[in-house]
PDB file of C-alpha atoms in Angstrom:
ATOM      1  CA  UNK A   1      28.120  41.572  19.351  1.00 43.00           C
ATOM      2  CA  UNK A   2      26.075  42.562  22.385  1.00 46.00           C
ATOM      3  CA  UNK A   3      27.335  42.609  25.718  1.00 48.00           C
ATOM      4  CA  UNK A   4      25.695  42.486  29.035  1.00 54.00           C
ATOM      5  CA  UNK A   5      22.170  41.297  27.950  1.00 68.00           C
ATOM      6  CA  UNK A   6      19.659  40.206  29.837  1.00 78.00           C
ATOM      7  CA  UNK A   7      18.053  37.229  28.976  1.00 93.00           C
ATOM      8  CA  UNK A   8      15.900  37.126  32.247  1.00 92.00           C
ATOM      9  CA  UNK A   9      13.024  34.461  31.452  1.00 92.00           C
ATOM     10  CA  UNK A  10      15.139  32.441  28.782  1.00 96.00           C
ATOM     11  CA  UNK A  11      15.276  28.798  29.582  1.00 98.00           C
ATOM     12  CA  UNK A  12      18.128  26.875  28.421  1.00 98.00           C
ATOM     13  CA  UNK A  13      19.744  23.376  28.759  1.00 98.00           C
ATOM     14  CA  UNK A  14      23.361  22.687  27.982  1.00 98.00           C
ATOM     15  CA  UNK A  15      25.002  19.162  27.716  1.00 98.00           C
ATOM     16  CA  UNK A  16      28.663  18.971  28.419  1.00 98.00           C
ATOM     17  CA  UNK A  17      28.298  21.872  30.834  1.00 98.00           C
ATOM     18  CA  UNK A  18      31.333  21.613  32.945  1.00 98.00           C
ATOM     19  CA  UNK A  19      34.313  21.951  31.025  1.00 96.00           C
ATOM     20  CA  UNK A  20      35.415  23.684  27.864  1.00 95.00           C
ATOM     21  CA  UNK A  21      32.847  25.263  25.599  1.00 97.00           C
ATOM     22  CA  UNK A  22      29.680  23.952  27.535  1.00 97.00           C
ATOM     23  CA  UNK A  23      30.879  25.650  30.753  1.00 98.00           C
ATOM     24  CA  UNK A  24      31.331  29.009  29.459  1.00 97.00           C
ATOM     25  CA  UNK A  25      28.171  28.958  28.200  1.00 98.00           C
ATOM     26  CA  UNK A  26      26.941  28.021  31.423  1.00 98.00           C
ATOM     27  CA  UNK A  27      28.567  30.851  33.185  1.00 98.00           C
ATOM     28  CA  UNK A  28      27.446  33.535  30.662  1.00 97.00           C
ATOM     29  CA  UNK A  29      23.906  32.526  30.305  1.00 98.00           C
ATOM     30  CA  UNK A  30      23.573  32.490  33.977  1.00 97.00           C
ATOM     31  CA  UNK A  31      25.568  35.976  34.815  1.00 97.00           C
ATOM     32  CA  UNK A  32      22.935  37.220  31.783  1.00 96.00           C
ATOM     33  CA  UNK A  33      19.758  35.879  33.861  1.00 96.00           C
ATOM     34  CA  UNK A  34      19.017  33.258  31.579  1.00 97.00           C
ATOM     35  CA  UNK A  35      17.618  29.832  33.592  1.00 98.00           C
ATOM     36  CA  UNK A  36      19.926  27.082  33.027  1.00 98.00           C
ATOM     37  CA  UNK A  37      20.048  23.347  33.232  1.00 98.00           C
ATOM     38  CA  UNK A  38      23.225  21.784  32.595  1.00 98.00           C
ATOM     39  CA  UNK A  39      24.228  17.819  32.078  1.00 98.00           C
ATOM     40  CA  UNK A  40      27.719  16.260  32.770  1.00 98.00           C
ATOM     41  CA  UNK A  41      28.450  13.138  34.075  1.00 98.00           C
ATOM     42  CA  UNK A  42      30.581  13.678  37.036  1.00 98.00           C
ATOM     43  CA  UNK A  43      28.870  14.324  39.882  1.00 98.00           C
ATOM     44  CA  UNK A  44      31.618  16.420  41.637  1.00 98.00           C
ATOM     45  CA  UNK A  45      31.999  18.657  38.535  1.00 98.00           C
ATOM     46  CA  UNK A  46      28.007  19.060  38.603  1.00 98.00           C
ATOM     47  CA  UNK A  47      27.930  20.020  42.223  1.00 98.00           C
ATOM     48  CA  UNK A  48      30.617  22.636  42.042  1.00 98.00           C
ATOM     49  CA  UNK A  49      29.580  24.088  38.732  1.00 98.00           C
ATOM     50  CA  UNK A  50      26.223  24.082  40.029  1.00 98.00           C
ATOM     51  CA  UNK A  51      27.143  25.943  43.355  1.00 98.00           C
ATOM     52  CA  UNK A  52      29.505  28.616  41.201  1.00 98.00           C
ATOM     53  CA  UNK A  53      26.997  29.296  38.717  1.00 98.00           C
ATOM     54  CA  UNK A  54      23.085  29.342  40.378  1.00 98.00           C
ATOM     55  CA  UNK A  55      22.337  26.688  37.370  1.00 98.00           C
ATOM     56  CA  UNK A  56      20.462  23.469  37.587  1.00 98.00           C
ATOM     57  CA  UNK A  57      23.163  20.726  37.327  1.00 98.00           C
ATOM     58  CA  UNK A  58      22.093  17.199  36.063  1.00 98.00           C
ATOM     59  CA  UNK A  59      23.903  14.244  36.881  1.00 98.00           C
ATOM     60  CA  UNK A  60      23.708  12.102  33.297  1.00 98.00           C
ATOM     61  CA  UNK A  61      25.514  10.596  30.211  1.00 98.00           C
ATOM     62  CA  UNK A  62      24.153  11.724  26.854  1.00 98.00           C
ATOM     63  CA  UNK A  63      25.383   8.628  25.191  1.00 98.00           C
ATOM     64  CA  UNK A  64      23.270   6.315  27.449  1.00 98.00           C
ATOM     65  CA  UNK A  65      20.240   5.789  25.838  1.00 98.00           C
ATOM     66  CA  UNK A  66      18.720   4.992  29.293  1.00 98.00           C
ATOM     67  CA  UNK A  67      20.142   8.152  30.756  1.00 98.00           C
ATOM     68  CA  UNK A  68      17.999  10.613  28.184  1.00 98.00           C
ATOM     69  CA  UNK A  69      14.650  10.625  29.566  1.00 98.00           C
ATOM     70  CA  UNK A  70      15.510  10.956  33.229  1.00 98.00           C
ATOM     71  CA  UNK A  71      17.667  14.029  31.682  1.00 98.00           C
ATOM     72  CA  UNK A  72      14.985  15.466  29.957  1.00 98.00           C
ATOM     73  CA  UNK A  73      12.626  15.147  32.741  1.00 98.00           C
ATOM     74  CA  UNK A  74      15.240  17.077  35.286  1.00 98.00           C
ATOM     75  CA  UNK A  75      15.466  19.527  32.380  1.00 98.00           C
ATOM     76  CA  UNK A  76      11.969  20.478  31.955  1.00 98.00           C
ATOM     77  CA  UNK A  77      10.853  20.542  35.736  1.00 98.00           C
ATOM     78  CA  UNK A  78      13.677  22.260  36.721  1.00 98.00           C
ATOM     79  CA  UNK A  79      13.310  25.485  34.197  1.00 98.00           C
ATOM     80  CA  UNK A  80       9.630  24.760  33.658  1.00 98.00           C
ATOM     81  CA  UNK A  81       9.834  24.071  30.116  1.00 98.00           C
ATOM     82  CA  UNK A  82      12.535  24.825  27.399  1.00 98.00           C
ATOM     83  CA  UNK A  83      13.408  27.542  24.753  1.00 97.00           C
ATOM     84  CA  UNK A  84      16.936  26.419  23.807  1.00 98.00           C
ATOM     85  CA  UNK A  85      18.928  23.093  23.596  1.00 98.00           C
ATOM     86  CA  UNK A  86      22.441  23.034  23.047  1.00 98.00           C
ATOM     87  CA  UNK A  87      23.721  19.759  22.001  1.00 98.00           C
ATOM     88  CA  UNK A  88      27.406  20.599  23.222  1.00 98.00           C
ATOM     89  CA  UNK A  89      28.592  17.179  24.658  1.00 98.00           C
ATOM     90  CA  UNK A  90      31.122  15.431  22.253  1.00 96.00           C
ATOM     91  CA  UNK A  91      33.451  12.669  22.229  1.00 96.00           C
ATOM     92  CA  UNK A  92      36.566  12.122  20.147  1.00 96.00           C
ATOM     93  CA  UNK A  93      36.431   8.513  19.729  1.00 95.00           C
ATOM     94  CA  UNK A  94      39.551   7.147  20.154  1.00 96.00           C
ATOM     95  CA  UNK A  95      42.061   8.662  22.334  1.00 95.00           C
ATOM     96  CA  UNK A  96      45.194   9.428  20.918  1.00 94.00           C
ATOM     97  CA  UNK A  97      43.341   9.966  17.839  1.00 96.00           C
ATOM     98  CA  UNK A  98      43.721   7.183  15.476  1.00 97.00           C
ATOM     99  CA  UNK A  99      43.601   6.550  11.872  1.00 98.00           C
ATOM    100  CA  UNK A 100      40.016   4.928  10.815  1.00 98.00           C
ATOM    101  CA  UNK A 101      42.152   1.460  10.140  1.00 98.00           C
ATOM    102  CA  UNK A 102      43.396   1.411  13.297  1.00 98.00           C
ATOM    103  CA  UNK A 103      40.051   2.430  15.260  1.00 98.00           C
ATOM    104  CA  UNK A 104      37.977  -0.021  17.098  1.00 98.00           C
ATOM    105  CA  UNK A 105      34.956  -0.331  16.273  1.00 98.00           C
ATOM    106  CA  UNK A 106      33.705   0.390  20.077  1.00 97.00           C
ATOM    107  CA  UNK A 107      35.590   3.668  19.646  1.00 97.00           C
ATOM    108  CA  UNK A 108      33.602   4.491  16.491  1.00 98.00           C
ATOM    109  CA  UNK A 109      30.277   3.382  18.394  1.00 98.00           C
ATOM    110  CA  UNK A 110      31.183   5.805  21.301  1.00 97.00           C
ATOM    111  CA  UNK A 111      31.719   8.960  19.180  1.00 98.00           C
ATOM    112  CA  UNK A 112      28.410   8.319  16.991  1.00 98.00           C
ATOM    113  CA  UNK A 113      26.523   7.595  20.477  1.00 98.00           C
ATOM    114  CA  UNK A 114      27.329  11.109  22.100  1.00 98.00           C
ATOM    115  CA  UNK A 115      28.059  13.145  19.030  1.00 98.00           C
ATOM    116  CA  UNK A 116      24.901  11.904  16.956  1.00 98.00           C
ATOM    117  CA  UNK A 117      22.623   9.655  18.890  1.00 98.00           C
ATOM    118  CA  UNK A 118      22.687  10.993  22.282  1.00 98.00           C
ATOM    119  CA  UNK A 119      21.916  14.509  20.451  1.00 98.00           C
ATOM    120  CA  UNK A 120      19.453  13.230  18.523  1.00 98.00           C
ATOM    121  CA  UNK A 121      17.838  11.325  21.409  1.00 98.00           C
ATOM    122  CA  UNK A 122      17.732  14.341  23.650  1.00 98.00           C
ATOM    123  CA  UNK A 123      16.403  16.540  20.988  1.00 98.00           C
ATOM    124  CA  UNK A 124      13.699  13.672  20.228  1.00 98.00           C
ATOM    125  CA  UNK A 125      12.640  13.731  24.082  1.00 98.00           C
ATOM    126  CA  UNK A 126      12.647  17.489  24.451  1.00 98.00           C
ATOM    127  CA  UNK A 127      10.851  18.333  21.205  1.00 98.00           C
ATOM    128  CA  UNK A 128       7.302  18.541  22.765  1.00 98.00           C
ATOM    129  CA  UNK A 129       8.773  21.332  25.259  1.00 98.00           C
ATOM    130  CA  UNK A 130      10.341  22.836  22.706  1.00 98.00           C
ATOM    131  CA  UNK A 131       7.132  23.000  20.528  1.00 98.00           C
ATOM    132  CA  UNK A 132       4.836  24.292  23.244  1.00 98.00           C
ATOM    133  CA  UNK A 133       7.318  27.338  24.051  1.00 97.00           C
ATOM    134  CA  UNK A 134       6.738  27.760  20.159  1.00 97.00           C
ATOM    135  CA  UNK A 135       3.260  27.907  20.642  1.00 96.00           C
ATOM    136  CA  UNK A 136       3.703  30.443  23.314  1.00 95.00           C
ATOM    137  CA  UNK A 137       5.339  32.915  21.142  1.00 94.00           C
ATOM    138  CA  UNK A 138       8.839  32.253  22.941  1.00 93.00           C
ATOM    139  CA  UNK A 139      10.303  30.783  19.974  1.00 94.00           C
ATOM    140  CA  UNK A 140      12.327  27.086  20.245  1.00 97.00           C
ATOM    141  CA  UNK A 141      15.775  26.436  19.571  1.00 98.00           C
ATOM    142  CA  UNK A 142      17.898  23.845  19.170  1.00 98.00           C
ATOM    143  CA  UNK A 143      21.708  24.247  18.937  1.00 98.00           C
ATOM    144  CA  UNK A 144      24.369  21.321  17.547  1.00 98.00           C
ATOM    145  CA  UNK A 145      27.615  21.961  18.032  1.00 97.00           C
ATOM    146  CA  UNK A 146      29.451  20.770  15.249  1.00 97.00           C
ATOM    147  CA  UNK A 147      33.096  21.088  13.824  1.00 96.00           C
ATOM    148  CA  UNK A 148      35.136  21.971  10.633  1.00 94.00           C
ATOM    149  CA  UNK A 149      36.175  18.162  10.613  1.00 95.00           C
ATOM    150  CA  UNK A 150      32.508  17.595   9.574  1.00 97.00           C
ATOM    151  CA  UNK A 151      33.292  19.033   5.991  1.00 96.00           C
ATOM    152  CA  UNK A 152      37.482  18.673   6.155  1.00 96.00           C
ATOM    153  CA  UNK A 153      39.189  15.289   5.718  1.00 97.00           C
ATOM    154  CA  UNK A 154      41.586  15.274   8.449  1.00 96.00           C
ATOM    155  CA  UNK A 155      43.596  11.863   9.141  1.00 97.00           C
ATOM    156  CA  UNK A 156      43.217  10.680  12.590  1.00 96.00           C
ATOM    157  CA  UNK A 157      39.701  12.287  12.974  1.00 96.00           C
ATOM    158  CA  UNK A 158      37.514   9.678  11.053  1.00 97.00           C
ATOM    159  CA  UNK A 159      35.554   8.814  14.143  1.00 98.00           C
ATOM    160  CA  UNK A 160      34.909  12.322  15.340  1.00 97.00           C
ATOM    161  CA  UNK A 161      34.708  13.904  11.754  1.00 97.00           C
ATOM    162  CA  UNK A 162      32.030  11.268  10.678  1.00 98.00           C
ATOM    163  CA  UNK A 163      29.967  11.562  13.712  1.00 98.00           C
ATOM    164  CA  UNK A 164      29.560  15.415  13.264  1.00 98.00           C
ATOM    165  CA  UNK A 165      29.058  15.395   9.866  1.00 98.00           C
ATOM    166  CA  UNK A 166      26.326  13.018  10.546  1.00 98.00           C
ATOM    167  CA  UNK A 167      25.025  15.335  13.175  1.00 98.00           C
ATOM    168  CA  UNK A 168      25.330  18.160  10.650  1.00 98.00           C
ATOM    169  CA  UNK A 169      23.028  16.768   8.233  1.00 98.00           C
ATOM    170  CA  UNK A 170      20.582  15.443  10.691  1.00 98.00           C
ATOM    171  CA  UNK A 171      20.315  19.093  11.807  1.00 98.00           C
ATOM    172  CA  UNK A 172      19.607  20.449   8.451  1.00 98.00           C
ATOM    173  CA  UNK A 173      17.182  18.015   8.051  1.00 98.00           C
ATOM    174  CA  UNK A 174      15.478  18.587  11.133  1.00 98.00           C
ATOM    175  CA  UNK A 175      15.028  21.949  10.362  1.00 98.00           C
ATOM    176  CA  UNK A 176      13.104  21.583   7.650  1.00 98.00           C
ATOM    177  CA  UNK A 177      10.644  19.059   9.267  1.00 98.00           C
ATOM    178  CA  UNK A 178      10.290  21.250  12.286  1.00 98.00           C
ATOM    179  CA  UNK A 179       9.375  24.219  10.866  1.00 97.00           C
ATOM    180  CA  UNK A 180       5.726  23.516  11.253  1.00 97.00           C
ATOM    181  CA  UNK A 181       6.529  23.059  14.973  1.00 98.00           C
ATOM    182  CA  UNK A 182       8.271  26.555  15.155  1.00 97.00           C
ATOM    183  CA  UNK A 183      11.192  24.765  16.041  1.00 98.00           C
ATOM    184  CA  UNK A 184      14.692  25.813  14.384  1.00 98.00           C
ATOM    185  CA  UNK A 185      17.659  23.599  14.548  1.00 98.00           C
ATOM    186  CA  UNK A 186      21.431  24.873  13.715  1.00 98.00           C
ATOM    187  CA  UNK A 187      24.852  23.591  13.327  1.00 98.00           C
ATOM    188  CA  UNK A 188      27.234  25.643  14.569  1.00 97.00           C
ATOM    189  CA  UNK A 189      31.111  25.256  14.164  1.00 96.00           C
ATOM    190  CA  UNK A 190      33.032  27.159  17.113  1.00 94.00           C
ATOM    191  CA  UNK A 191      36.235  26.972  15.588  1.00 91.00           C
ATOM    192  CA  UNK A 192      39.434  25.246  17.220  1.00 86.00           C
ATOM    193  CA  UNK A 193      39.405  26.156  20.874  1.00 85.00           C
ATOM    194  CA  UNK A 194      41.532  25.994  23.880  1.00 77.00           C
ATOM    195  CA  UNK A 195      39.628  23.281  25.550  1.00 87.00           C
ATOM    196  CA  UNK A 196      40.165  19.924  27.542  1.00 86.00           C
ATOM    197  CA  UNK A 197      38.950  18.267  24.234  1.00 88.00           C
ATOM    198  CA  UNK A 198      41.357  19.667  22.209  1.00 84.00           C
ATOM    199  CA  UNK A 199      44.198  19.045  24.290  1.00 87.00           C
ATOM    200  CA  UNK A 200      43.216  15.402  24.016  1.00 87.00           C
ATOM    201  CA  UNK A 201      43.114  15.619  20.563  1.00 86.00           C
ATOM    202  CA  UNK A 202      46.238  17.844  19.940  1.00 87.00           C
ATOM    203  CA  UNK A 203      48.487  17.938  22.968  1.00 89.00           C
ATOM    204  CA  UNK A 204      51.189  19.730  21.715  1.00 81.00           C
ATOM    205  CA  UNK A 205      48.911  22.730  20.324  1.00 85.00           C
ATOM    206  CA  UNK A 206      49.700  26.282  21.424  1.00 90.00           C
ATOM    207  CA  UNK A 207      47.006  27.344  23.548  1.00 86.00           C
ATOM    208  CA  UNK A 208      47.973  30.997  22.162  1.00 85.00           C
ATOM    209  CA  UNK A 209      46.722  30.128  18.901  1.00 85.00           C
ATOM    210  CA  UNK A 210      43.295  28.869  19.695  1.00 88.00           C
ATOM    211  CA  UNK A 211      40.077  30.440  20.048  1.00 89.00           C
ATOM    212  CA  UNK A 212      39.062  30.901  24.112  1.00 94.00           C
ATOM    213  CA  UNK A 213      35.799  29.212  24.653  1.00 93.00           C
ATOM    214  CA  UNK A 214      34.366  32.619  26.397  1.00 96.00           C
ATOM    215  CA  UNK A 215      34.474  34.092  22.980  1.00 96.00           C
ATOM    216  CA  UNK A 216      32.923  31.434  21.381  1.00 96.00           C
ATOM    217  CA  UNK A 217      30.346  31.123  23.922  1.00 97.00           C
ATOM    218  CA  UNK A 218      29.603  34.946  23.388  1.00 96.00           C
ATOM    219  CA  UNK A 219      29.375  34.129  19.718  1.00 96.00           C
ATOM    220  CA  UNK A 220      27.109  31.254  20.048  1.00 97.00           C
ATOM    221  CA  UNK A 221      24.680  33.358  22.706  1.00 96.00           C
ATOM    222  CA  UNK A 222      24.411  35.978  19.641  1.00 95.00           C
ATOM    223  CA  UNK A 223      23.187  33.378  17.442  1.00 95.00           C
ATOM    224  CA  UNK A 224      20.600  32.474  19.803  1.00 95.00           C
ATOM    225  CA  UNK A 225      19.592  35.853  20.358  1.00 94.00           C
ATOM    226  CA  UNK A 226      19.204  36.262  16.461  1.00 93.00           C
ATOM    227  CA  UNK A 227      16.846  33.193  16.196  1.00 92.00           C
ATOM    228  CA  UNK A 228      14.504  34.029  18.674  1.00 91.00           C
ATOM    229  CA  UNK A 229      11.767  36.091  18.479  1.00 81.00           C
ATOM    230  CA  UNK A 230      12.844  37.704  21.884  1.00 59.00           C
ATOM    231  CA  UNK A 231      15.419  39.189  21.113  1.00 50.00           C
ATOM    232  CA  UNK A 232      13.833  42.640  20.238  1.00 44.00           C
ATOM    233  CA  UNK A 233      11.994  42.312  24.020  1.00 49.00           C
ATOM    234  CA  UNK A 234      15.401  41.342  25.624  1.00 45.00           C
ATOM    235  CA  UNK A 235      17.427  44.203  24.103  1.00 43.00           C
ATOM    236  CA  UNK A 236      14.722  46.580  24.784  1.00 44.00           C
ATOM    237  CA  UNK A 237      15.036  45.438  28.171  1.00 46.00           C
ATOM    238  CA  UNK A 238      18.713  46.019  28.280  1.00 43.00           C
ATOM    239  CA  UNK A 239      18.603  49.554  27.259  1.00 42.00           C
ATOM    240  CA  UNK A 240      15.070  50.666  28.990  1.00 42.00           C
TER     241      UNK A 240
END
């Protein structure tokens, strides 16, 4: 895995950027020179992380349809375009986790609104910007954060698992459809991480048995570099 890579000029948007994996991604991308815009719901957290990293903070909720276009407009205005979109924001649905028979319809709808519809809507709103980046030879990539709960049937994880399974399949279909526009879409499972979301889901978990979000973020950035045609240029600049 490459370290200390100079990502100068790479334009990246990250949702759920103030905690867990999203925060680790914002920090590492900004440290490595990328132009980063991140989205989260809480104004104070967005301002704090923006001040810390120099990234462009955007207050919004990807689970709300009315927030999507304002978010997309702020992303493209702050970055001057977009090369990479990382749909990381996630909702567990019911907290504490519940069996499907005990899950309220509204809790299932919340998981679907954030994990599936939110990622779909924001990708659609930013599709033109991504296609423009691809036409310019920069490459264009959408990474949707998935989970092993998308493929394994874990009791209690029904709302989350169903939404992530739908997201993974949507990603695969859209990747096929977007080839003509030069846009790639990947669904990535970062593994069980020591994050606030995991702590909500499994309060008694031993953090020492979980992956650090910083490691998962580094692995995802490596996937970004593998998927973009600018990798060779970036690495040449690192060693030049």
